[in-house]
Short mmCIF file of C-alpha atoms in Angstrom, two decimals:
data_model
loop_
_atom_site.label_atom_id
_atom_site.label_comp_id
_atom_site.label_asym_id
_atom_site.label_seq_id
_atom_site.Cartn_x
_atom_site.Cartn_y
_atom_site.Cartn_z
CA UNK A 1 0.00 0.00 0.00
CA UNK A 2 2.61 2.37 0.55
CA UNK A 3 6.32 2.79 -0.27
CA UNK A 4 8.60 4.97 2.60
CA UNK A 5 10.59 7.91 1.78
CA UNK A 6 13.75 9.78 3.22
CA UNK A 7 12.08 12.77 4.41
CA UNK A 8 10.33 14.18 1.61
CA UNK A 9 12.99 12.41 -1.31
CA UNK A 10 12.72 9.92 -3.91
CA UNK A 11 15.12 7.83 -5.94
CA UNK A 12 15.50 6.22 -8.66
CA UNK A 13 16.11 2.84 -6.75
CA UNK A 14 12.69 3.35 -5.48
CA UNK A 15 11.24 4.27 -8.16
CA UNK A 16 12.62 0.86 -10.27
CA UNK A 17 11.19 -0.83 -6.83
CA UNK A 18 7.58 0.30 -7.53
CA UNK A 19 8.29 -0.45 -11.54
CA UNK A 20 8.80 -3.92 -10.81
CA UNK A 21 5.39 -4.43 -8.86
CA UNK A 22 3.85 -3.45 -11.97
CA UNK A 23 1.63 0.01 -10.42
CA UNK A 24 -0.03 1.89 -12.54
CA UNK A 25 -0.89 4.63 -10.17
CA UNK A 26 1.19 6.62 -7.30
CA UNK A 27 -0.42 8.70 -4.43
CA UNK A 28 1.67 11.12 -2.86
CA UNK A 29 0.69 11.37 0.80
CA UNK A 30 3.51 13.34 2.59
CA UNK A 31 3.43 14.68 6.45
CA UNK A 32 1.56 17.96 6.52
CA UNK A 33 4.17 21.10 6.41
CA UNK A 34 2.06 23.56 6.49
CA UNK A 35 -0.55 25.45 8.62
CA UNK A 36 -2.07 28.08 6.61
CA UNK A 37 -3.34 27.05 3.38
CA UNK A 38 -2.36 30.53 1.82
CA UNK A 39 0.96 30.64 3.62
CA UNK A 40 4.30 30.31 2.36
CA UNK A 41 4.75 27.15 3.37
CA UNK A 42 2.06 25.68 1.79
CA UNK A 43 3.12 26.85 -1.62
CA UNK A 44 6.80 25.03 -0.73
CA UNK A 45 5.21 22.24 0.22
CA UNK A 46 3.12 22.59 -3.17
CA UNK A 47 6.40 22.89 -5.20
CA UNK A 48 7.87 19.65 -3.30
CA UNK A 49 5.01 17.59 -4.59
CA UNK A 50 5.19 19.02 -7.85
CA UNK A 51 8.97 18.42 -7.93
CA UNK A 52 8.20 14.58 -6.73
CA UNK A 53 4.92 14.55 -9.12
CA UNK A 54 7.68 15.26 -12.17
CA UNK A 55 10.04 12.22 -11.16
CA UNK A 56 7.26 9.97 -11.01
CA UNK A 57 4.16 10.86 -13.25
CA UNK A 58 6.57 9.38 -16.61
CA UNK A 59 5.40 5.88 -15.36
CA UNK A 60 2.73 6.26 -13.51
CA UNK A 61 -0.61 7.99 -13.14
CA UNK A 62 -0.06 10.40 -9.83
CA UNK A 63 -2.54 12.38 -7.38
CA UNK A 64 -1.36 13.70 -4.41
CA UNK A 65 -3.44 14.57 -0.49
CA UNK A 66 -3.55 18.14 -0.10
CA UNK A 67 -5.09 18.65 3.40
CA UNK A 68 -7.19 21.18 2.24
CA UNK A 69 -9.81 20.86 5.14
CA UNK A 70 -7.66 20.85 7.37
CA UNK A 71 -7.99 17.71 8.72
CA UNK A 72 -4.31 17.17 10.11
CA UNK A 73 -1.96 18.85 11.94
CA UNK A 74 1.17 20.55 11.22
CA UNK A 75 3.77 17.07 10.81
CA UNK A 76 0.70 14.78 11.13
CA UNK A 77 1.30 11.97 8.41
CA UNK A 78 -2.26 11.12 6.45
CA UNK A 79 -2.41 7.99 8.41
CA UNK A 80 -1.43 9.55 11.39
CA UNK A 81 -5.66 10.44 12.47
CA UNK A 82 -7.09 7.33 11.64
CA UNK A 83 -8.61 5.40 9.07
CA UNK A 84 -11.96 7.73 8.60
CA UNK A 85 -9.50 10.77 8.13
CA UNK A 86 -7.33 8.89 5.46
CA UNK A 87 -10.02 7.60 3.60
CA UNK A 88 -11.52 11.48 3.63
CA UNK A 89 -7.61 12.72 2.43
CA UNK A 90 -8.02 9.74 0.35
CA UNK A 91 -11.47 10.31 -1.30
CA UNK A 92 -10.24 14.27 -2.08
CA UNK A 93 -6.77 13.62 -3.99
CA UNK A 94 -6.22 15.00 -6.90
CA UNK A 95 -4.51 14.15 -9.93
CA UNK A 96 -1.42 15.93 -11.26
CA UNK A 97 -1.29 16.36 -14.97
CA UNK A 98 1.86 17.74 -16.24
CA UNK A 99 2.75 19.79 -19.28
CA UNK A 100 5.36 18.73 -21.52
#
């Protein structure tokens, strides 16, 4: 169900790892590093998934969990508040399409 990073990093070991089990789709789900959803750090932490949505969205389909409700706390993991919770962060990801 889920594949661990180094902090907020992925490489390209990793990425041959989920390759091999044949995925077709990725869901970024990275501890919340942010408080306000207008606030600088949200739009870093909007740029990291971006940056991680570019490694990985050549072999697979990617969405990412955006606590937009604010159902976690700052450093709170999307597991972290339960099953209901992730299965609400769950049923709101959304997809990243990039531009060539």
């Amino acid at each position: 169900f889920s594949v661990a990073l180094s902090g907020s990093n992925i490489s390209q070991m990793q990425v041959d790892m989920l390759l091999s089990l044949g995925i077709s789709e990725c869901i970024i789900a990275l501890d919340k590093e942010f408080t306000g959803l207008m606030s600088d750090e949200a739009m870093r932490y909007q740029a990291k998934l971006i940056k991680l949505s570019h490694m990985l969205n050549k072999y697979f389909r990617v969405n990412v969990i955006f606590d937009t409700q604010n159902l976690l706390e700052y450093k709170d993991s999307p597991s972290d508040k339960g099953k209901v919770i992730l299965e609400e962060l769950l049923h709101n990801k959304q997809p990243v399409i990039l531009k060539a």
